[in-house]
PDB file of C-alpha atoms in Angstrom:
ATOM      1  CA  MET A  19     -31.074  41.437 -22.919  1.00 55.00           C
ATOM      2  CA  SER A  20     -33.495  41.579 -20.203  1.00 60.00           C
ATOM      3  CA  ALA A  21     -32.186  38.244 -18.999  1.00 59.00           C
ATOM      4  CA  SER A  22     -28.726  39.651 -19.153  1.00 67.00           C
ATOM      5  CA  ILE A  23     -29.626  42.838 -16.778  1.00 63.00           C
ATOM      6  CA  GLU A  24     -31.439  40.678 -14.330  1.00 64.00           C
ATOM      7  CA  THR A  25     -28.221  38.047 -13.616  1.00 67.00           C
ATOM      8  CA  TRP A  26     -25.948  41.183 -13.351  1.00 62.00           C
ATOM      9  CA  ARG A  27     -29.002  42.686 -11.370  1.00 62.00           C
ATOM     10  CA  ALA A  28     -29.178  39.334  -9.036  1.00 64.00           C
ATOM     11  CA  ARG A  29     -24.799  39.301  -8.719  1.00 65.00           C
ATOM     12  CA  LEU A  30     -24.287  42.955  -8.165  1.00 62.00           C
ATOM     13  CA  PRO A  31     -27.555  44.463  -6.653  1.00 63.00           C
ATOM     14  CA  ALA A  32     -25.958  47.642  -5.281  1.00 62.00           C
ATOM     15  CA  ALA A  33     -25.022  48.927  -8.776  1.00 60.00           C
ATOM     16  CA  PHE A  34     -28.666  49.265  -9.759  1.00 61.00           C
ATOM     17  CA  GLY A  35     -29.733  51.662  -6.878  1.00 63.00           C
ATOM     18  CA  ALA A  36     -31.544  50.587  -3.665  1.00 66.00           C
ATOM     19  CA  THR A  37     -33.732  48.469  -3.459  1.00 69.00           C
ATOM     20  CA  ARG A  38     -37.772  49.419  -2.592  1.00 74.00           C
ATOM     21  CA  ALA A  39     -37.456  48.316   0.554  1.00 77.00           C
ATOM     22  CA  GLN A  40     -34.183  49.948   1.088  1.00 76.00           C
ATOM     23  CA  VAL A  41     -35.883  53.162   0.332  1.00 80.00           C
ATOM     24  CA  MET A  42     -38.953  52.627   2.611  1.00 87.00           C
ATOM     25  CA  THR A  43     -36.298  51.975   5.714  1.00 88.00           C
ATOM     26  CA  ARG A  44     -34.596  55.186   4.935  1.00 87.00           C
ATOM     27  CA  ARG A  45     -37.777  57.229   4.253  1.00 89.00           C
ATOM     28  CA  LEU A  46     -38.786  55.637   7.683  1.00 93.00           C
ATOM     29  CA  GLY A  47     -35.706  56.421   9.834  1.00 92.00           C
ATOM     30  CA  TRP A  48     -35.094  59.863   8.422  1.00 93.00           C
ATOM     31  CA  THR A  49     -38.917  60.461   9.648  1.00 94.00           C
ATOM     32  CA  ALA A  50     -38.379  59.375  13.061  1.00 95.00           C
ATOM     33  CA  PHE A  51     -35.071  61.235  13.219  1.00 94.00           C
ATOM     34  CA  LEU A  52     -37.120  64.727  12.294  1.00 94.00           C
ATOM     35  CA  LEU A  53     -40.093  63.519  14.706  1.00 95.00           C
ATOM     36  CA  TRP A  54     -37.494  63.082  17.899  1.00 94.00           C
ATOM     37  CA  LEU A  55     -35.398  66.145  16.762  1.00 93.00           C
ATOM     38  CA  ALA A  56     -38.826  68.229  16.669  1.00 91.00           C
ATOM     39  CA  ALA A  57     -39.869  66.480  19.948  1.00 93.00           C
ATOM     40  CA  VAL A  58     -36.448  67.684  21.424  1.00 91.00           C
ATOM     41  CA  LEU A  59     -37.000  71.457  20.368  1.00 88.00           C
ATOM     42  CA  TRP A  60     -40.749  71.505  21.907  1.00 88.00           C
ATOM     43  CA  TRP A  61     -39.395  70.067  25.060  1.00 90.00           C
ATOM     44  CA  PHE A  62     -36.627  72.338  25.266  1.00 86.00           C
ATOM     45  CA  ASP A  63     -38.927  75.477  24.466  1.00 83.00           C
ATOM     46  CA  PHE A  64     -36.740  76.224  21.849  1.00 84.00           C
ATOM     47  CA  THR A  65     -38.982  79.000  19.845  1.00 82.00           C
ATOM     48  CA  PRO A  66     -37.047  81.926  17.533  1.00 84.00           C
ATOM     49  CA  VAL A  67     -38.719  84.398  20.324  1.00 83.00           C
ATOM     50  CA  ARG A  68     -36.864  82.935  23.279  1.00 83.00           C
ATOM     51  CA  LEU A  69     -33.721  82.565  21.019  1.00 82.00           C
ATOM     52  CA  TRP A  70     -34.184  86.083  19.719  1.00 84.00           C
ATOM     53  CA  ASN A  71     -34.407  87.637  23.537  1.00 82.00           C
ATOM     54  CA  GLY A  72     -31.493  85.407  24.641  1.00 81.00           C
ATOM     55  CA  LEU A  73     -29.184  86.764  21.882  1.00 82.00           C
ATOM     56  CA  SER A  74     -30.825  90.198  22.511  1.00 83.00           C
ATOM     57  CA  GLY A  75     -29.457  89.728  26.203  1.00 81.00           C
ATOM     58  CA  LEU A  76     -25.740  88.386  25.549  1.00 82.00           C
ATOM     59  CA  GLY A  77     -25.721  91.477  22.801  1.00 84.00           C
ATOM     60  CA  VAL A  78     -26.097  93.984  26.425  1.00 82.00           C
ATOM     61  CA  ILE A  79     -23.791  91.781  28.172  1.00 84.00           C
ATOM     62  CA  ILE A  80     -20.962  92.001  25.251  1.00 86.00           C
ATOM     63  CA  VAL A  81     -21.604  95.826  24.987  1.00 85.00           C
ATOM     64  CA  MET A  82     -20.901  96.229  29.000  1.00 83.00           C
ATOM     65  CA  MET A  83     -17.368  93.988  28.144  1.00 83.00           C
ATOM     66  CA  ILE A  84     -15.774  96.729  25.981  1.00 86.00           C
ATOM     67  CA  PRO A  85     -13.037  98.003  26.918  1.00 86.00           C
ATOM     68  CA  PRO A  86     -11.802  94.901  28.706  1.00 83.00           C
ATOM     69  CA  SER A  87     -10.730  96.274  32.163  1.00 82.00           C
ATOM     70  CA  PRO A  88      -8.319  93.916  34.663  1.00 79.00           C
ATOM     71  CA  GLY A  89      -9.341  96.153  37.819  1.00 75.00           C
ATOM     72  CA  GLU A  90      -8.203  96.476  41.055  1.00 79.00           C
ATOM     73  CA  LEU A  91      -7.231  93.299  41.959  1.00 77.00           C
ATOM     74  CA  TRP A  92      -5.627  92.317  38.278  1.00 79.00           C
ATOM     75  CA  VAL A  93      -2.973  90.251  40.733  1.00 84.00           C
ATOM     76  CA  GLU A  94      -5.434  88.337  42.041  1.00 84.00           C
ATOM     77  CA  ILE A  95      -6.502  87.061  38.084  1.00 84.00           C
ATOM     78  CA  LEU A  96      -2.794  86.315  36.978  1.00 86.00           C
ATOM     79  CA  LYS A  97      -2.557  84.325  40.236  1.00 87.00           C
ATOM     80  CA  GLY A  98      -6.186  82.876  39.517  1.00 85.00           C
ATOM     81  CA  ILE A  99      -4.641  82.033  35.627  1.00 88.00           C
ATOM     82  CA  ALA A 100      -1.114  80.325  37.158  1.00 89.00           C
ATOM     83  CA  GLU A 101      -3.177  78.108  39.242  1.00 88.00           C
ATOM     84  CA  SER A 102      -5.272  76.898  36.367  1.00 88.00           C
ATOM     85  CA  VAL A 103      -2.693  76.541  34.743  1.00 89.00           C
ATOM     86  CA  ALA A 104      -0.750  74.742  37.495  1.00 90.00           C
ATOM     87  CA  MET A 105      -3.520  72.183  38.460  1.00 90.00           C
ATOM     88  CA  ALA A 106      -4.431  71.593  34.997  1.00 89.00           C
ATOM     89  CA  PHE A 107      -0.742  70.279  33.865  1.00 91.00           C
ATOM     90  CA  LEU A 108      -0.236  68.578  37.498  1.00 92.00           C
ATOM     91  CA  GLY A 109      -3.669  66.588  37.154  1.00 91.00           C
ATOM     92  CA  THR A 110      -3.339  65.531  33.392  1.00 92.00           C
ATOM     93  CA  PHE A 111       0.775  64.445  33.909  1.00 92.00           C
ATOM     94  CA  LEU A 112      -0.321  62.384  37.110  1.00 93.00           C
ATOM     95  CA  SER A 113      -3.347  60.997  34.658  1.00 91.00           C
ATOM     96  CA  ALA A 114      -1.263  60.258  31.770  1.00 91.00           C
ATOM     97  CA  THR A 115       1.323  58.830  33.848  1.00 92.00           C
ATOM     98  CA  VAL A 116      -1.077  56.204  35.179  1.00 91.00           C
ATOM     99  CA  ALA A 117      -2.489  55.827  32.446  1.00 90.00           C
ATOM    100  CA  ILE A 118       0.460  54.380  30.213  1.00 89.00           C
ATOM    101  CA  PRO A 119       0.439  51.051  32.277  1.00 88.00           C
ATOM    102  CA  LEU A 120      -3.563  50.545  32.533  1.00 87.00           C
ATOM    103  CA  GLY A 121      -3.345  51.309  28.318  1.00 86.00           C
ATOM    104  CA  PHE A 122      -1.750  47.736  28.522  1.00 84.00           C
ATOM    105  CA  LEU A 123      -3.740  46.313  29.996  1.00 84.00           C
ATOM    106  CA  GLY A 124      -6.803  47.179  28.481  1.00 82.00           C
ATOM    107  CA  ALA A 125      -5.345  46.626  25.162  1.00 81.00           C
ATOM    108  CA  GLY A 126      -6.445  42.998  23.708  1.00 77.00           C
ATOM    109  CA  ASN A 127      -2.867  42.317  21.804  1.00 76.00           C
ATOM    110  CA  VAL A 128      -1.385  42.420  25.333  1.00 75.00           C
ATOM    111  CA  VAL A 129      -3.813  41.043  27.570  1.00 76.00           C
ATOM    112  CA  THR A 130      -5.114  37.963  26.439  1.00 73.00           C
ATOM    113  CA  ALA A 131      -7.156  37.252  28.742  1.00 74.00           C
ATOM    114  CA  THR A 132     -11.078  38.274  27.686  1.00 76.00           C
ATOM    115  CA  LEU A 133     -12.107  38.429  31.084  1.00 81.00           C
ATOM    116  CA  LEU A 134      -9.753  40.719  32.318  1.00 80.00           C
ATOM    117  CA  ARG A 135      -9.924  43.002  29.981  1.00 77.00           C
ATOM    118  CA  PHE A 136     -13.445  43.359  29.655  1.00 80.00           C
ATOM    119  CA  SER A 137     -13.190  43.939  33.264  1.00 83.00           C
ATOM    120  CA  ILE A 138     -10.474  46.749  32.872  1.00 82.00           C
ATOM    121  CA  ARG A 139     -12.038  48.299  30.138  1.00 81.00           C
ATOM    122  CA  ARG A 140     -16.079  48.070  31.734  1.00 83.00           C
ATOM    123  CA  VAL A 141     -13.894  50.168  34.863  1.00 83.00           C
ATOM    124  CA  PHE A 142     -12.599  53.000  32.772  1.00 82.00           C
ATOM    125  CA  ASP A 143     -15.945  52.937  30.779  1.00 80.00           C
ATOM    126  CA  GLY A 144     -17.628  53.586  34.562  1.00 81.00           C
ATOM    127  CA  PHE A 145     -14.822  56.339  35.753  1.00 81.00           C
ATOM    128  CA  ARG A 146     -15.573  57.977  31.506  1.00 80.00           C
ATOM    129  CA  GLY A 147     -19.184  57.984  32.609  1.00 81.00           C
ATOM    130  CA  VAL A 148     -18.918  60.878  35.576  1.00 83.00           C
ATOM    131  CA  ASP A 149     -18.329  64.365  34.029  1.00 83.00           C
ATOM    132  CA  GLN A 150     -15.156  66.434  35.454  1.00 85.00           C
ATOM    133  CA  LEU A 151     -17.229  68.626  37.525  1.00 85.00           C
ATOM    134  CA  ILE A 152     -19.023  65.654  39.247  1.00 88.00           C
ATOM    135  CA  TRP A 153     -15.525  64.634  40.674  1.00 88.00           C
ATOM    136  CA  ALA A 154     -15.047  68.349  41.271  1.00 87.00           C
ATOM    137  CA  LEU A 155     -18.036  68.644  43.502  1.00 87.00           C
ATOM    138  CA  ALA A 156     -17.376  65.268  45.736  1.00 88.00           C
ATOM    139  CA  PHE A 157     -13.365  66.637  46.155  1.00 89.00           C
ATOM    140  CA  VAL A 158     -14.375  69.615  46.848  1.00 88.00           C
ATOM    141  CA  ARG A 159     -16.663  67.685  49.762  1.00 87.00           C
ATOM    142  CA  ALA A 160     -14.124  65.190  50.499  1.00 87.00           C
ATOM    143  CA  VAL A 161     -10.438  67.538  50.660  1.00 86.00           C
ATOM    144  CA  GLY A 162     -12.237  70.911  51.100  1.00 83.00           C
ATOM    145  CA  LEU A 163     -12.179  73.694  48.922  1.00 82.00           C
ATOM    146  CA  GLY A 164      -8.741  74.589  46.814  1.00 82.00           C
ATOM    147  CA  PRO A 165      -6.522  73.643  43.947  1.00 86.00           C
ATOM    148  CA  LEU A 166      -6.189  70.024  45.194  1.00 89.00           C
ATOM    149  CA  ALA A 167      -9.719  69.328  44.759  1.00 88.00           C
ATOM    150  CA  GLY A 168      -9.091  70.190  41.022  1.00 88.00           C
ATOM    151  CA  VAL A 169      -6.145  68.490  40.337  1.00 90.00           C
ATOM    152  CA  LEU A 170      -7.565  65.694  41.802  1.00 91.00           C
ATOM    153  CA  ALA A 171     -11.072  66.150  40.084  1.00 90.00           C
ATOM    154  CA  ILE A 172      -8.677  66.402  36.408  1.00 90.00           C
ATOM    155  CA  PHE A 173      -6.795  63.149  37.312  1.00 91.00           C
ATOM    156  CA  THR A 174      -9.977  61.175  37.805  1.00 90.00           C
ATOM    157  CA  ALA A 175     -11.930  62.231  34.770  1.00 88.00           C
ATOM    158  CA  ASP A 176      -8.852  61.808  32.672  1.00 89.00           C
ATOM    159  CA  ILE A 177      -7.083  58.642  33.616  1.00 90.00           C
ATOM    160  CA  ALA A 178     -10.294  56.434  32.253  1.00 87.00           C
ATOM    161  CA  VAL A 179     -10.136  58.452  29.216  1.00 89.00           C
ATOM    162  CA  LEU A 180      -6.550  58.427  28.298  1.00 91.00           C
ATOM    163  CA  ALA A 181      -6.294  54.860  29.070  1.00 89.00           C
ATOM    164  CA  LYS A 182      -8.883  53.867  26.366  1.00 88.00           C
ATOM    165  CA  LEU A 183      -7.077  56.023  23.646  1.00 88.00           C
ATOM    166  CA  TYR A 184      -4.090  54.211  24.653  1.00 89.00           C
ATOM    167  CA  ALA A 185      -5.209  50.644  25.026  1.00 87.00           C
ATOM    168  CA  GLU A 186      -6.326  51.505  20.916  1.00 85.00           C
ATOM    169  CA  ALA A 187      -3.478  52.862  19.943  1.00 85.00           C
ATOM    170  CA  ILE A 188      -1.437  49.875  21.397  1.00 85.00           C
ATOM    171  CA  GLU A 189      -3.762  47.422  19.827  1.00 82.00           C
ATOM    172  CA  ASN A 190      -2.942  49.165  16.365  1.00 81.00           C
ATOM    173  CA  VAL A 191       0.821  48.804  16.756  1.00 78.00           C
ATOM    174  CA  GLU A 192       2.750  47.071  13.831  1.00 78.00           C
ATOM    175  CA  ARG A 193       3.853  43.163  15.422  1.00 77.00           C
ATOM    176  CA  ARG A 194       6.756  42.817  13.433  1.00 76.00           C
ATOM    177  CA  GLN A 195       8.887  45.189  15.542  1.00 74.00           C
ATOM    178  CA  SER A 196       7.590  43.085  19.148  1.00 72.00           C
ATOM    179  CA  GLU A 197       7.998  39.450  16.940  1.00 69.00           C
ATOM    180  CA  GLY A 198      11.529  40.350  15.866  1.00 78.00           C
ATOM    181  CA  VAL A 199      12.427  41.622  20.215  1.00 72.00           C
ATOM    182  CA  ILE A 200      11.182  37.746  20.971  1.00 73.00           C
ATOM    183  CA  ALA A 201      12.690  36.389  17.889  1.00 75.00           C
ATOM    184  CA  ALA A 202      16.100  37.721  19.003  1.00 74.00           C
ATOM    185  CA  GLY A 203      15.404  36.505  22.669  1.00 74.00           C
ATOM    186  CA  GLY A 204      13.601  38.960  24.246  1.00 70.00           C
ATOM    187  CA  SER A 205      11.323  38.599  26.969  1.00 72.00           C
ATOM    188  CA  LYS A 206       7.056  39.373  26.754  1.00 75.00           C
ATOM    189  CA  LEU A 207       8.037  42.704  28.572  1.00 75.00           C
ATOM    190  CA  ALA A 208      11.560  43.547  26.704  1.00 78.00           C
ATOM    191  CA  ALA A 209       9.021  43.186  23.587  1.00 76.00           C
ATOM    192  CA  LEU A 210       5.922  45.332  25.232  1.00 76.00           C
ATOM    193  CA  ARG A 211       9.476  47.767  26.456  1.00 75.00           C
ATOM    194  CA  PHE A 212      10.981  47.995  22.789  1.00 76.00           C
ATOM    195  CA  GLY A 213       8.890  47.142  20.254  1.00 75.00           C
ATOM    196  CA  VAL A 214       5.086  48.436  21.168  1.00 78.00           C
ATOM    197  CA  LEU A 215       5.736  51.490  23.382  1.00 78.00           C
ATOM    198  CA  PRO A 216       8.330  53.230  20.686  1.00 78.00           C
ATOM    199  CA  GLN A 217       5.462  53.359  18.648  1.00 80.00           C
ATOM    200  CA  VAL A 218       2.571  54.524  20.601  1.00 82.00           C
ATOM    201  CA  LEU A 219       5.053  56.959  22.353  1.00 83.00           C
ATOM    202  CA  PRO A 220       4.255  59.839  19.811  1.00 82.00           C
ATOM    203  CA  VAL A 221       0.505  59.130  20.233  1.00 82.00           C
ATOM    204  CA  MET A 222       0.484  59.009  23.777  1.00 86.00           C
ATOM    205  CA  LEU A 223       2.867  62.055  23.969  1.00 86.00           C
ATOM    206  CA  ALA A 224       0.213  64.126  21.806  1.00 84.00           C
ATOM    207  CA  GLN A 225      -2.816  62.997  23.108  1.00 86.00           C
ATOM    208  CA  ALA A 226      -1.321  64.247  27.050  1.00 88.00           C
ATOM    209  CA  LEU A 227      -0.708  67.636  25.708  1.00 86.00           C
ATOM    210  CA  TYR A 228      -3.938  68.153  24.061  1.00 86.00           C
ATOM    211  CA  PHE A 229      -5.550  66.959  27.501  1.00 89.00           C
ATOM    212  CA  PHE A 230      -3.581  69.629  28.624  1.00 89.00           C
ATOM    213  CA  GLU A 231      -4.549  72.002  26.694  1.00 85.00           C
ATOM    214  CA  SER A 232      -8.158  71.328  27.514  1.00 85.00           C
ATOM    215  CA  ASN A 233      -8.191  70.776  31.323  1.00 87.00           C
ATOM    216  CA  THR A 234      -6.537  74.659  30.940  1.00 86.00           C
ATOM    217  CA  ARG A 235     -10.260  75.574  29.945  1.00 82.00           C
ATOM    218  CA  SER A 236     -11.568  72.602  32.206  1.00 81.00           C
ATOM    219  CA  ALA A 237      -9.869  74.583  35.096  1.00 80.00           C
ATOM    220  CA  ALA A 238     -11.926  77.859  34.715  1.00 79.00           C
ATOM    221  CA  ILE A 239     -14.930  75.830  35.231  1.00 82.00           C
ATOM    222  CA  LEU A 240     -13.535  73.697  38.117  1.00 83.00           C
ATOM    223  CA  GLY A 241     -12.987  76.740  39.931  1.00 79.00           C
ATOM    224  CA  VAL A 242     -16.697  77.810  40.015  1.00 79.00           C
ATOM    225  CA  VAL A 243     -17.742  75.143  42.366  1.00 80.00           C
ATOM    226  CA  GLY A 244     -14.338  76.020  44.633  1.00 78.00           C
ATOM    227  CA  ALA A 245     -11.638  73.581  43.634  1.00 78.00           C
ATOM    228  CA  GLY A 246      -9.540  76.761  42.926  1.00 76.00           C
ATOM    229  CA  GLY A 247      -8.179  78.429  39.726  1.00 79.00           C
ATOM    230  CA  ILE A 248      -9.427  80.929  37.930  1.00 84.00           C
ATOM    231  CA  GLY A 249     -12.918  80.316  38.193  1.00 80.00           C
ATOM    232  CA  LEU A 250     -13.770  81.675  40.886  1.00 80.00           C
ATOM    233  CA  GLN A 251     -12.025  85.258  39.879  1.00 83.00           C
ATOM    234  CA  ILE A 252     -15.068  84.970  37.166  1.00 84.00           C
ATOM    235  CA  ALA A 253     -18.087  83.930  38.959  1.00 82.00           C
ATOM    236  CA  GLU A 254     -17.447  86.750  41.464  1.00 81.00           C
ATOM    237  CA  ARG A 255     -17.355  89.306  38.779  1.00 84.00           C
ATOM    238  CA  ILE A 256     -20.335  88.059  37.205  1.00 83.00           C
ATOM    239  CA  ARG A 257     -22.111  88.031  40.262  1.00 83.00           C
ATOM    240  CA  VAL A 258     -21.426  91.939  40.817  1.00 83.00           C
ATOM    241  CA  ARG A 259     -21.787  92.480  37.073  1.00 83.00           C
ATOM    242  CA  HIS A 260     -18.018  93.406  36.062  1.00 85.00           C
ATOM    243  CA  TRP A 261     -18.372  92.540  32.700  1.00 87.00           C
ATOM    244  CA  ASP A 262     -15.566  94.268  31.549  1.00 86.00           C
ATOM    245  CA  GLU A 263     -13.427  92.508  34.095  1.00 87.00           C
ATOM    246  CA  VAL A 264     -14.663  89.176  33.103  1.00 88.00           C
ATOM    247  CA  ALA A 265     -13.877  89.841  29.500  1.00 89.00           C
ATOM    248  CA  PHE A 266     -10.590  90.302  30.403  1.00 89.00           C
ATOM    249  CA  ILE A 267      -9.816  87.373  32.164  1.00 88.00           C
ATOM    250  CA  ILE A 268     -11.419  85.631  29.102  1.00 87.00           C
ATOM    251  CA  ILE A 269      -8.650  87.461  27.103  1.00 89.00           C
ATOM    252  CA  LEU A 270      -5.938  86.236  29.193  1.00 89.00           C
ATOM    253  CA  MET A 271      -7.010  83.014  29.203  1.00 87.00           C
ATOM    254  CA  ILE A 272      -7.273  82.420  25.293  1.00 87.00           C
ATOM    255  CA  ILE A 273      -3.901  83.782  25.363  1.00 89.00           C
ATOM    256  CA  THR A 274      -3.006  81.586  27.897  1.00 88.00           C
ATOM    257  CA  VAL A 275      -4.118  78.656  25.996  1.00 85.00           C
ATOM    258  CA  GLY A 276      -2.537  79.878  22.665  1.00 86.00           C
ATOM    259  CA  VAL A 277       1.343  80.363  24.197  1.00 88.00           C
ATOM    260  CA  ILE A 278       0.110  76.505  25.868  1.00 86.00           C
ATOM    261  CA  ASP A 279      -0.698  75.182  21.949  1.00 84.00           C
ATOM    262  CA  TRP A 280       2.442  76.788  21.299  1.00 86.00           C
ATOM    263  CA  ILE A 281       4.636  75.251  23.670  1.00 85.00           C
ATOM    264  CA  SER A 282       3.088  72.065  23.270  1.00 81.00           C
ATOM    265  CA  GLY A 283       3.745  72.133  19.469  1.00 79.00           C
ATOM    266  CA  LYS A 284       7.887  72.966  20.133  1.00 81.00           C
ATOM    267  CA  VAL A 285       7.779  69.595  22.702  1.00 78.00           C
ATOM    268  CA  ARG A 286       6.020  67.578  20.094  1.00 74.00           C
ATOM    269  CA  ARG A 287       8.663  68.121  17.659  1.00 76.00           C
ATOM    270  CA  LYS A 288      11.336  68.089  20.001  1.00 75.00           C
ATOM    271  CA  LEU A 289      10.533  64.790  21.399  1.00 68.00           C
ATOM    272  CA  ILE A 290       8.992  62.897  18.653  1.00 65.00           C
ATOM    273  CA  GLY A 291      11.004  65.135  15.667  1.00 61.00           C
ATOM    274  CA  GLU A 292       9.885  64.631  12.102  1.00 49.00           C
ATOM    275  CA  ARG A 293       8.990  61.282  12.005  1.00 48.00           C
ATOM    276  CA  GLY A 294       5.444  62.266  11.610  1.00 46.00           C
ATOM    277  CA  ARG A 295       5.915  64.986   9.364  1.00 47.00           C
ATOM    278  CA  GLN A 296       7.406  62.785   6.228  1.00 42.00           C
ATOM    279  CA  PRO A 297       5.624  61.598   3.552  1.00 39.00           C
ATOM    280  CA  VAL A 298       4.150  58.080   3.080  1.00 35.00           C
TER     281      VAL A 298
END
């Protein structure tokens, strides 16, 4: 009986639980992780007293936000919200449009030249490594204050991210459709147009709409550094401690993002149809 057990243990070691070496490795891994976590908390001075004091100060600010008030310059607030939405839409539209051909160039099943594809992917990584706020600071210095700097920051920061997402979607398409186009006498470009693009277009559209919603929130931060939008209005009111007006702007932003999300859902269902909701 013991010989039979040893035979099965040799064939299927995972079925008999972890080995002593695996247990020791896991324990060492968890110990290292907990030590690293404790070191980071100590480094950032993350203490219960400091956290409690911070929450107490936040509670005071929340009390000062009630009730929210638009203030006397409510027209400027509405203008800032409209400017942020316009910045997010234009920046997302431009980045999504340019990212489509870049996504095809970064897809392994489209560009078979390893060196070229590797170089394009590394360019994507380089652009993704720079945050949107850094781009905003650079473009404010380059083109001056205003929404143009915000649009350029959103465009530059999102193009590489969308291109990478598009490339991954293209690499996961069903090959039989493009192969059928080629078998019918179509060119490789026709195979991409009629065999690949219809499969990935719903994914591209959904991702672009999500980025539009996300960039509407990001535009508020870009305005703080002078890139236009509602962020400037928020910064000015925080500086003079008009927290009731800050609360009104926050509520207005939440409503705006909710409306954009609702419209995005309508657009997706209109353009994509019910294909994505059918059971498999």
